[in-house]
């Protein structure tokens, strides 16, 4: 019965996605849903930005093992990312009427900065999307009771998501997000009530977690503890802001007020609902402690789905896996689309200056298929956990893309030379520390890279200018922040 439901649900999702494809007539429809989405849909799609495999399986497993302090990156950093994106970036970026975040780097700085930042943004999606594909393989393996191996499940999951995303683009993503958020929220609350009854109530679970030290959030008052803590927090909070999927959700709104409110509401909803899977997974330590101990040693990501399969009625299982599939599919479709659109618009289009709208739309769909193949290969050969794959995804954008974006919007004296020095200093420092073989246990490489990128931006912008710009809205080299629409 569970497997039959999963098959029907997948067919239903593909059908909705293909129906949405009938509304795609140009690259604006494909990339940003025609900039016409109302507040409920924008809120749903912002919520779905993060609520995926790592939230249900990765965060919950990490919390059971290491407590609240270990999940500072997600949900604390990731939810603040969405809220800050709404409050500080949405209005300014929406007014520019751009197709991708890479377009901003070209217009504020130059083509070189655009290419470098776009390549870093695209690379950051490799781990993120791979985590979703890996989770789909895990789900198919569980619901078929092992009849389908995880690798085969990954291939099947990638093909399903690729099908409706390739045809429907952002319209498919947005409509499915709106449908799936209802399933996710309702399903998670229902499962929470079922599991709460099995564990002796919410109070019993919270009391047990507090006694075990799992609810301790802030680290001890020492530099050695606080710097890694802040490094993990900043990686997701700032490194996720210069992302194409976040940008697409903001600019898909029908007006800038909707973009701001949708981002803040979606981020806030995500923060609160991210605690439901943590509660569910920790409840397993009260319901079946021996089994949890064994799973923690073998694969902690199985704690929550094993609890559902072995200790809840079939209705609860159907609801849980429906919500889980909704979360993974809504997240993976958007994160497959985003890098494909960015790479096509900001890299490929530069080599094809005369390409028309229909030609670029074909390029975007072709790149999407190619990126999906690369992601699938990475997921099949990666041994990292879902949580670690996601947590590591945004190190490169933190050190390379965030400082030029923030400075370009809020510092009138930011220059192309400053942006180039920021990218070089941030990337160079981070890569050198990562490849050194003996990373400092106190200073995370990406945190040091972020600080060096900030210093590079200030230094490069204030020093005499040696590197001119090739493309821009105004001159001279020191241009004010972009605040008006770009035609």
Short mmCIF file of C-alpha atoms in Angstrom, two decimals:
data_model
loop_
_atom_site.label_atom_id
_atom_site.label_comp_id
_atom_site.label_asym_id
_atom_site.label_seq_id
_atom_site.Cartn_x
_atom_site.Cartn_y
_atom_site.Cartn_z
CA UNK A 1 0.00 0.00 0.00
CA UNK A 2 2.84 2.39 0.86
CA UNK A 3 4.64 1.67 -2.41
CA UNK A 4 1.42 2.14 -4.41
CA UNK A 5 0.88 5.52 -2.79
CA UNK A 6 4.44 6.60 -3.58
CA UNK A 7 3.99 5.65 -7.24
CA UNK A 8 0.70 7.54 -7.48
CA UNK A 9 2.19 10.57 -5.76
CA UNK A 10 5.16 10.68 -8.12
CA UNK A 11 2.87 10.41 -11.14
CA UNK A 12 0.71 13.21 -9.72
CA UNK A 13 3.75 15.46 -9.23
CA UNK A 14 5.07 14.86 -12.73
CA UNK A 15 1.60 15.59 -14.12
CA UNK A 16 1.40 18.94 -12.33
CA UNK A 17 4.90 19.83 -13.46
CA UNK A 18 4.15 19.04 -17.08
CA UNK A 19 0.89 21.00 -16.90
CA UNK A 20 2.85 24.01 -15.64
CA UNK A 21 5.12 23.66 -18.69
CA UNK A 22 2.25 24.88 -20.87
CA UNK A 23 2.77 28.35 -19.38
CA UNK A 24 6.43 28.54 -20.40
CA UNK A 25 6.81 30.61 -23.58
CA UNK A 26 10.16 32.37 -23.10
CA UNK A 27 13.25 32.43 -20.88
CA UNK A 28 11.62 34.85 -18.43
CA UNK A 29 8.83 32.33 -17.83
CA UNK A 30 11.35 29.50 -17.52
CA UNK A 31 13.78 31.30 -15.21
CA UNK A 32 11.61 33.53 -12.99
CA UNK A 33 8.01 32.37 -13.70
CA UNK A 34 7.21 35.56 -15.57
CA UNK A 35 7.62 37.64 -12.37
CA UNK A 36 3.92 37.16 -11.54
CA UNK A 37 3.73 34.94 -8.43
CA UNK A 38 1.41 36.02 -5.57
CA UNK A 39 2.42 36.07 -1.89
CA UNK A 40 1.22 32.54 -0.92
CA UNK A 41 3.17 30.97 -3.78
CA UNK A 42 6.30 33.05 -3.11
CA UNK A 43 6.13 32.10 0.58
CA UNK A 44 5.77 28.44 -0.34
CA UNK A 45 8.65 28.45 -2.76
CA UNK A 46 10.94 30.33 -0.34
CA UNK A 47 10.05 27.80 2.38
CA UNK A 48 10.94 25.02 -0.06
CA UNK A 49 14.36 26.59 -0.67
CA UNK A 50 15.71 24.76 2.35
CA UNK A 51 13.08 22.27 3.46
CA UNK A 52 14.53 19.22 1.75
CA UNK A 53 16.48 16.07 2.49
CA UNK A 54 18.88 17.76 4.89
CA UNK A 55 16.02 19.15 7.01
CA UNK A 56 14.09 15.91 7.40
CA UNK A 57 16.95 13.40 7.42
CA UNK A 58 20.22 15.32 7.83
CA UNK A 59 19.42 17.88 10.54
CA UNK A 60 17.39 15.40 12.59
CA UNK A 61 20.20 12.82 12.53
CA UNK A 62 22.83 15.41 13.44
CA UNK A 63 20.71 16.69 16.32
CA UNK A 64 20.24 13.20 17.77
CA UNK A 65 23.98 12.60 17.67
CA UNK A 66 25.43 15.98 18.66
CA UNK A 67 22.63 18.24 19.90
CA UNK A 68 21.35 21.70 19.02
CA UNK A 69 24.78 23.32 18.84
CA UNK A 70 25.75 21.07 15.92
CA UNK A 71 22.89 22.37 13.75
CA UNK A 72 23.75 26.07 14.04
CA UNK A 73 24.34 26.21 10.27
CA UNK A 74 20.93 24.78 9.48
CA UNK A 75 18.23 25.74 10.49
CA UNK A 76 19.60 28.77 12.35
CA UNK A 77 21.92 30.08 9.64
CA UNK A 78 19.76 29.07 6.69
CA UNK A 79 16.53 30.58 8.02
CA UNK A 80 18.32 33.83 8.85
CA UNK A 81 19.69 33.80 5.31
CA UNK A 82 16.17 33.89 3.86
CA UNK A 83 14.99 36.55 6.32
CA UNK A 84 18.03 38.77 5.66
CA UNK A 85 17.65 38.22 1.91
CA UNK A 86 14.10 39.57 2.22
CA UNK A 87 14.88 42.51 4.48
CA UNK A 88 18.18 43.70 2.99
CA UNK A 89 18.46 42.41 -0.58
CA UNK A 90 15.02 41.60 -2.06
CA UNK A 91 13.82 45.14 -2.73
CA UNK A 92 17.08 46.35 -4.28
CA UNK A 93 17.54 43.28 -6.50
CA UNK A 94 13.90 43.12 -7.58
CA UNK A 95 13.99 46.69 -8.91
CA UNK A 96 16.82 45.83 -11.30
CA UNK A 97 14.63 43.44 -13.33
CA UNK A 98 17.47 40.95 -13.89
CA UNK A 99 17.27 37.32 -14.99
CA UNK A 100 20.08 35.96 -12.80
CA UNK A 101 22.24 37.02 -9.88
CA UNK A 102 25.21 36.81 -12.26
CA UNK A 103 23.75 39.68 -14.28
CA UNK A 104 24.21 41.90 -11.25
CA UNK A 105 27.94 41.20 -11.06
CA UNK A 106 28.37 42.11 -14.73
CA UNK A 107 26.43 45.37 -14.48
CA UNK A 108 27.90 46.49 -11.18
CA UNK A 109 31.47 45.40 -11.98
CA UNK A 110 32.42 43.68 -15.27
CA UNK A 111 32.34 40.49 -17.30
CA UNK A 112 35.27 38.91 -15.44
CA UNK A 113 33.59 39.31 -12.06
CA UNK A 114 30.35 37.94 -13.56
CA UNK A 115 32.07 34.78 -14.84
CA UNK A 116 34.08 34.13 -11.68
CA UNK A 117 31.12 34.57 -9.34
CA UNK A 118 28.78 32.56 -11.57
CA UNK A 119 31.21 29.64 -11.73
CA UNK A 120 31.50 29.65 -7.93
CA UNK A 121 27.71 29.79 -7.56
CA UNK A 122 27.18 26.93 -10.01
CA UNK A 123 29.86 24.82 -8.28
CA UNK A 124 28.19 25.33 -4.91
CA UNK A 125 25.06 23.51 -6.10
CA UNK A 126 26.89 20.26 -6.74
CA UNK A 127 26.82 19.12 -3.11
CA UNK A 128 23.38 20.56 -2.40
CA UNK A 129 21.55 18.87 -5.27
CA UNK A 130 23.53 15.65 -4.78
CA UNK A 131 22.22 15.51 -1.20
CA UNK A 132 18.64 15.62 -2.49
CA UNK A 133 19.29 12.88 -5.07
CA UNK A 134 20.99 10.77 -2.43
CA UNK A 135 17.95 11.16 -0.20
CA UNK A 136 15.59 10.10 -2.99
CA UNK A 137 17.62 6.90 -3.35
CA UNK A 138 17.33 6.31 0.39
CA UNK A 139 13.55 6.81 0.34
CA UNK A 140 12.99 4.45 -2.60
CA UNK A 141 15.16 1.85 -0.89
CA UNK A 142 13.07 2.06 2.29
CA UNK A 143 9.59 2.09 0.72
CA UNK A 144 10.45 -0.92 -1.47
CA UNK A 145 11.80 -2.75 1.60
CA UNK A 146 15.23 -3.05 -0.01
CA UNK A 147 13.97 -4.35 -3.39
CA UNK A 148 15.32 -1.19 -5.05
CA UNK A 149 18.93 -0.37 -4.21
CA UNK A 150 19.89 3.16 -3.24
CA UNK A 151 21.90 3.76 -6.48
CA UNK A 152 18.95 2.67 -8.64
CA UNK A 153 16.68 4.85 -6.52
CA UNK A 154 18.99 7.83 -7.12
CA UNK A 155 18.81 7.32 -10.88
CA UNK A 156 15.02 7.00 -10.82
CA UNK A 157 14.61 10.04 -8.57
CA UNK A 158 16.88 12.17 -10.75
CA UNK A 159 14.93 11.21 -13.89
CA UNK A 160 11.57 12.07 -12.29
CA UNK A 161 12.68 15.50 -11.05
CA UNK A 162 14.50 16.21 -14.31
CA UNK A 163 11.40 15.46 -16.39
CA UNK A 164 9.09 18.16 -15.08
CA UNK A 165 11.84 20.68 -14.34
CA UNK A 166 13.22 20.53 -17.88
CA UNK A 167 9.85 21.33 -19.40
CA UNK A 168 8.25 23.59 -16.81
CA UNK A 169 11.17 25.52 -15.32
CA UNK A 170 10.31 27.94 -12.51
CA UNK A 171 6.57 27.65 -13.18
CA UNK A 172 6.71 23.92 -12.42
CA UNK A 173 8.87 24.56 -9.35
CA UNK A 174 6.53 27.25 -7.98
CA UNK A 175 3.26 25.39 -8.54
CA UNK A 176 4.60 22.15 -7.10
CA UNK A 177 6.08 24.01 -4.13
CA UNK A 178 2.68 25.48 -3.37
CA UNK A 179 1.01 22.05 -3.50
CA UNK A 180 3.81 20.31 -1.62
CA UNK A 181 4.10 22.82 1.23
CA UNK A 182 0.54 21.87 2.24
CA UNK A 183 1.49 18.21 2.32
CA UNK A 184 4.73 18.93 4.18
CA UNK A 185 3.23 21.11 6.90
CA UNK A 186 0.10 19.05 7.44
CA UNK A 187 2.02 15.78 7.26
CA UNK A 188 4.72 16.81 9.70
CA UNK A 189 2.23 18.08 12.27
CA UNK A 190 0.19 14.87 12.03
CA UNK A 191 3.28 12.65 12.37
CA UNK A 192 4.38 14.78 15.32
CA UNK A 193 1.12 14.05 17.13
CA UNK A 194 1.40 10.29 16.44
CA UNK A 195 5.03 10.02 17.54
CA UNK A 196 4.42 12.26 20.55
CA UNK A 197 1.84 9.78 21.80
CA UNK A 198 4.29 6.89 21.42
CA UNK A 199 7.04 8.77 23.28
CA UNK A 200 4.89 9.88 26.23
CA UNK A 201 4.16 13.43 25.12
CA UNK A 202 6.06 16.50 23.98
CA UNK A 203 7.12 17.36 27.52
CA UNK A 204 8.74 13.96 28.04
CA UNK A 205 10.77 14.27 24.86
CA UNK A 206 11.91 17.83 25.61
CA UNK A 207 12.79 16.98 29.21
CA UNK A 208 14.83 13.96 28.12
CA UNK A 209 16.67 15.99 25.48
CA UNK A 210 17.46 18.77 27.96
CA UNK A 211 18.75 16.29 30.53
CA UNK A 212 21.01 14.76 27.88
CA UNK A 213 22.45 18.19 27.01
CA UNK A 214 20.97 18.14 23.49
CA UNK A 215 19.32 21.56 23.90
CA UNK A 216 22.52 23.41 24.79
CA UNK A 217 23.00 25.91 21.96
CA UNK A 218 25.71 28.45 22.77
CA UNK A 219 29.27 27.12 23.15
CA UNK A 220 31.49 27.62 26.23
CA UNK A 221 32.88 31.11 26.75
CA UNK A 222 36.19 30.60 24.96
CA UNK A 223 37.67 31.74 21.65
CA UNK A 224 38.38 28.14 20.64
CA UNK A 225 34.68 27.32 20.91
CA UNK A 226 33.07 30.48 19.56
CA UNK A 227 35.07 30.95 16.34
CA UNK A 228 34.13 27.55 14.79
CA UNK A 229 30.56 28.12 15.98
CA UNK A 230 30.36 31.51 14.24
CA UNK A 231 32.12 30.10 11.20
CA UNK A 232 29.46 27.43 10.73
CA UNK A 233 26.67 29.97 11.30
CA UNK A 234 28.08 32.54 8.86
CA UNK A 235 28.71 29.95 6.14
CA UNK A 236 25.02 29.25 5.65
CA UNK A 237 23.70 32.66 6.70
CA UNK A 238 25.85 34.74 4.31
CA UNK A 239 27.12 32.14 1.85
CA UNK A 240 23.59 31.21 0.80
CA UNK A 241 22.47 34.76 -0.02
CA UNK A 242 24.28 35.10 -3.39
CA UNK A 243 22.49 32.05 -4.76
CA UNK A 244 20.48 31.79 -7.96
CA UNK A 245 17.64 29.81 -6.36
CA UNK A 246 17.18 32.44 -3.64
CA UNK A 247 17.38 35.17 -6.30
CA UNK A 248 14.82 33.38 -8.52
CA UNK A 249 12.32 33.12 -5.69
CA UNK A 250 12.69 36.81 -4.88
CA UNK A 251 12.39 38.00 -8.46
CA UNK A 252 9.53 35.63 -9.34
CA UNK A 253 7.18 37.71 -7.16
CA UNK A 254 4.66 39.99 -8.82
CA UNK A 255 6.03 43.10 -7.04
CA UNK A 256 8.85 44.05 -4.68
CA UNK A 257 6.61 44.16 -1.60
CA UNK A 258 5.56 40.56 -2.24
CA UNK A 259 9.23 39.62 -2.72
CA UNK A 260 10.15 41.04 0.70
CA UNK A 261 7.18 39.62 2.61
CA UNK A 262 7.40 36.23 0.92
CA UNK A 263 11.07 35.85 1.77
CA UNK A 264 10.62 36.82 5.42
CA UNK A 265 7.52 34.65 5.87
CA UNK A 266 9.09 31.67 4.10
CA UNK A 267 12.26 31.91 6.17
CA UNK A 268 10.32 32.18 9.41
CA UNK A 269 8.12 29.19 8.55
CA UNK A 270 11.19 27.15 7.69
CA UNK A 271 12.81 27.90 11.06
CA UNK A 272 9.82 26.67 13.06
CA UNK A 273 9.07 23.61 10.95
CA UNK A 274 12.71 22.50 10.89
CA UNK A 275 12.32 21.57 14.56
CA UNK A 276 9.59 19.01 13.82
CA UNK A 277 11.95 16.40 12.26
CA UNK A 278 14.39 16.96 15.15
CA UNK A 279 11.60 16.26 17.62
CA UNK A 280 10.54 13.16 15.69
CA UNK A 281 14.04 11.71 15.47
CA UNK A 282 14.82 12.33 19.12
CA UNK A 283 11.54 10.71 20.12
CA UNK A 284 12.99 7.48 18.76
CA UNK A 285 15.52 7.45 21.60
CA UNK A 286 12.60 7.08 24.02
CA UNK A 287 10.54 4.69 21.90
CA UNK A 288 13.30 2.24 20.91
CA UNK A 289 16.66 3.25 22.43
CA UNK A 290 18.47 0.03 21.50
CA UNK A 291 17.59 0.40 17.84
CA UNK A 292 18.63 4.06 17.81
CA UNK A 293 22.02 3.19 19.31
CA UNK A 294 22.65 0.68 16.53
CA UNK A 295 21.54 3.08 13.79
CA UNK A 296 23.73 5.88 15.13
CA UNK A 297 26.74 3.62 14.69
CA UNK A 298 25.68 2.39 11.24
CA UNK A 299 23.83 5.29 9.55
CA UNK A 300 22.17 7.96 11.67
CA UNK A 301 20.13 9.17 8.67
CA UNK A 302 17.99 6.03 9.03
CA UNK A 303 16.83 6.87 12.57
CA UNK A 304 13.72 8.81 11.55
CA UNK A 305 12.50 6.71 8.58
CA UNK A 306 13.08 3.48 10.55
CA UNK A 307 11.02 4.84 13.44
CA UNK A 308 8.16 5.64 11.08
CA UNK A 309 8.23 2.29 9.27
CA UNK A 310 8.48 0.11 12.37
CA UNK A 311 6.47 1.99 14.99
CA UNK A 312 3.63 3.85 13.27
CA UNK A 313 0.44 2.74 11.44
CA UNK A 314 0.31 2.61 7.64
CA UNK A 315 -1.60 5.90 7.42
CA UNK A 316 1.20 7.66 9.28
CA UNK A 317 3.78 6.03 7.01
CA UNK A 318 1.94 7.23 3.92
CA UNK A 319 1.71 10.76 5.30
CA UNK A 320 5.37 10.82 6.34
CA UNK A 321 6.82 9.58 3.07
CA UNK A 322 4.43 11.83 1.15
CA UNK A 323 5.74 14.82 3.10
CA UNK A 324 9.35 13.64 2.73
CA UNK A 325 9.04 13.18 -1.02
CA UNK A 326 7.38 16.59 -1.28
CA UNK A 327 10.26 18.20 0.58
CA UNK A 328 12.97 16.50 -1.45
CA UNK A 329 11.36 16.99 -4.85
CA UNK A 330 10.47 20.65 -4.31
CA UNK A 331 14.00 21.38 -3.14
CA UNK A 332 15.84 19.35 -5.77
CA UNK A 333 13.85 20.72 -8.74
CA UNK A 334 14.66 24.32 -7.86
CA UNK A 335 18.30 23.60 -7.14
CA UNK A 336 18.67 21.78 -10.46
CA UNK A 337 17.11 24.72 -12.29
CA UNK A 338 19.08 27.52 -10.64
CA UNK A 339 22.66 26.65 -11.67
CA UNK A 340 21.52 25.66 -15.14
CA UNK A 341 19.89 29.05 -15.71
CA UNK A 342 22.90 30.90 -14.28
CA UNK A 343 25.44 28.98 -16.35
CA UNK A 344 23.44 29.44 -19.56
CA UNK A 345 22.76 33.15 -19.07
CA UNK A 346 26.10 34.26 -17.64
CA UNK A 347 28.61 31.85 -19.21
CA UNK A 348 27.24 30.29 -22.42
CA UNK A 349 25.42 33.40 -23.64
CA UNK A 350 28.69 35.35 -23.59
CA UNK A 351 30.02 33.09 -26.32
CA UNK A 352 26.78 33.32 -28.34
CA UNK A 353 25.99 37.05 -28.38
CA UNK A 354 23.44 36.78 -31.22
CA UNK A 355 21.41 33.92 -29.72
CA UNK A 356 17.67 34.57 -29.53
CA UNK A 357 15.15 33.87 -26.80
CA UNK A 358 14.14 30.46 -28.14
CA UNK A 359 17.75 29.45 -28.64
CA UNK A 360 18.71 30.42 -25.10
CA UNK A 361 15.72 28.52 -23.73
CA UNK A 362 16.98 25.41 -25.54
CA UNK A 363 20.46 25.99 -24.11
CA UNK A 364 19.04 26.25 -20.58
CA UNK A 365 17.19 22.96 -20.93
CA UNK A 366 20.26 21.25 -22.39
CA UNK A 367 22.51 22.53 -19.63
CA UNK A 368 19.95 21.40 -17.05
CA UNK A 369 20.13 17.83 -18.37
CA UNK A 370 23.94 17.92 -18.34
CA UNK A 371 24.09 19.29 -14.81
CA UNK A 372 21.66 16.64 -13.61
CA UNK A 373 23.97 13.94 -15.01
CA UNK A 374 26.99 15.43 -13.21
CA UNK A 375 25.06 15.69 -9.95
CA UNK A 376 23.89 12.09 -10.22
CA UNK A 377 27.45 10.83 -10.74
CA UNK A 378 28.64 12.86 -7.74
CA UNK A 379 25.82 11.52 -5.55
CA UNK A 380 26.54 7.94 -6.58
CA UNK A 381 30.20 8.20 -5.59
CA UNK A 382 30.02 10.45 -2.52
CA UNK A 383 30.36 8.97 0.95
CA UNK A 384 29.51 12.20 2.79
CA UNK A 385 26.33 12.47 4.85
CA UNK A 386 23.41 14.51 3.57
CA UNK A 387 23.93 17.16 6.26
CA UNK A 388 27.67 17.53 5.55
CA UNK A 389 27.10 17.75 1.79
CA UNK A 390 24.69 20.65 2.29
CA UNK A 391 26.75 22.35 4.98
CA UNK A 392 29.84 22.35 2.72
CA UNK A 393 27.98 23.56 -0.38
CA UNK A 394 28.12 27.27 0.38
CA UNK A 395 31.71 27.70 1.50
CA UNK A 396 32.76 28.75 -1.99
CA UNK A 397 30.02 31.39 -2.35
CA UNK A 398 30.82 32.78 1.09
CA UNK A 399 34.45 33.41 0.19
CA UNK A 400 33.89 34.53 -3.41
CA UNK A 401 30.42 35.92 -4.11
CA UNK A 402 28.92 37.40 -0.94
CA UNK A 403 31.31 40.31 -0.36
CA UNK A 404 31.10 41.67 -3.95
CA UNK A 405 27.30 41.43 -3.82
CA UNK A 406 26.92 43.13 -0.44
CA UNK A 407 29.52 45.82 -1.12
CA UNK A 408 28.09 46.51 -4.56
CA UNK A 409 24.64 47.13 -3.12
CA UNK A 410 25.59 49.08 -0.01
CA UNK A 411 29.00 50.70 -0.56
CA UNK A 412 29.20 53.38 -3.27
CA UNK A 413 33.01 53.21 -3.36
CA UNK A 414 33.15 49.50 -4.18
CA UNK A 415 35.04 49.04 -7.46
CA UNK A 416 35.77 46.31 -9.98
CA UNK A 417 39.35 46.18 -8.71
CA UNK A 418 38.03 45.69 -5.17
CA UNK A 419 35.70 42.91 -6.31
CA UNK A 420 38.51 41.09 -8.14
CA UNK A 421 40.83 41.37 -5.15
CA UNK A 422 38.04 40.15 -2.85
CA UNK A 423 37.46 37.07 -5.01
CA UNK A 424 41.17 36.34 -5.32
CA UNK A 425 41.89 36.81 -1.60
CA UNK A 426 38.82 34.89 -0.45
CA UNK A 427 39.16 31.95 -2.83
CA UNK A 428 42.94 31.78 -2.56
CA UNK A 429 42.99 31.78 1.23
CA UNK A 430 40.17 29.25 1.53
CA UNK A 431 41.65 26.83 -0.99
CA UNK A 432 45.12 27.09 0.49
CA UNK A 433 43.83 26.27 3.98
CA UNK A 434 41.57 23.46 2.73
CA UNK A 435 44.41 21.83 0.79
CA UNK A 436 47.04 22.30 3.47
CA UNK A 437 46.21 18.90 4.98
CA UNK A 438 46.28 20.22 8.55
CA UNK A 439 43.37 22.66 8.98
CA UNK A 440 43.35 24.87 12.05
CA UNK A 441 40.83 23.44 14.54
CA UNK A 442 39.82 26.93 15.68
CA UNK A 443 39.64 28.94 12.45
CA UNK A 444 37.43 27.34 9.74
CA UNK A 445 39.03 27.90 6.30
CA UNK A 446 35.88 29.45 4.84
CA UNK A 447 35.61 31.90 7.76
CA UNK A 448 39.21 33.05 7.20
CA UNK A 449 38.49 33.30 3.48
CA UNK A 450 35.44 35.47 4.17
CA UNK A 451 37.48 37.85 6.32
CA UNK A 452 40.22 38.04 3.66
CA UNK A 453 37.61 38.72 0.96
CA UNK A 454 36.24 41.62 3.03
CA UNK A 455 39.74 43.03 3.48
CA UNK A 456 40.40 42.58 -0.24
CA UNK A 457 37.28 44.51 -1.21
CA UNK A 458 38.17 47.47 1.02
CA UNK A 459 41.84 47.50 0.00
CA UNK A 460 41.23 47.08 -3.71
CA UNK A 461 38.54 49.77 -3.79
CA UNK A 462 40.55 52.37 -1.89
CA UNK A 463 43.90 51.86 -3.64
CA UNK A 464 44.68 53.55 -6.99
CA UNK A 465 42.70 51.84 -9.71
CA UNK A 466 44.67 49.72 -12.16
CA UNK A 467 41.91 47.50 -13.53
CA UNK A 468 39.17 49.24 -15.50
CA UNK A 469 35.70 47.97 -16.17
CA UNK A 470 34.45 46.58 -19.47
CA UNK A 471 30.68 46.74 -18.93
CA UNK A 472 28.69 49.02 -16.68
CA UNK A 473 25.76 51.37 -16.30
CA UNK A 474 27.68 54.51 -15.41
CA UNK A 475 31.22 55.78 -15.21
CA UNK A 476 33.79 56.53 -13.86
CA UNK A 477 35.15 53.36 -12.27
CA UNK A 478 33.69 54.12 -8.84
CA UNK A 479 30.01 53.60 -9.58
CA UNK A 480 27.18 54.02 -7.06
CA UNK A 481 25.11 51.01 -6.03
CA UNK A 482 22.59 49.92 -8.67
CA UNK A 483 19.10 51.06 -7.69
CA UNK A 484 17.21 51.45 -10.96
CA UNK A 485 15.83 48.85 -13.38
CA UNK A 486 18.09 47.58 -16.12
CA UNK A 487 16.61 47.31 -19.59
#
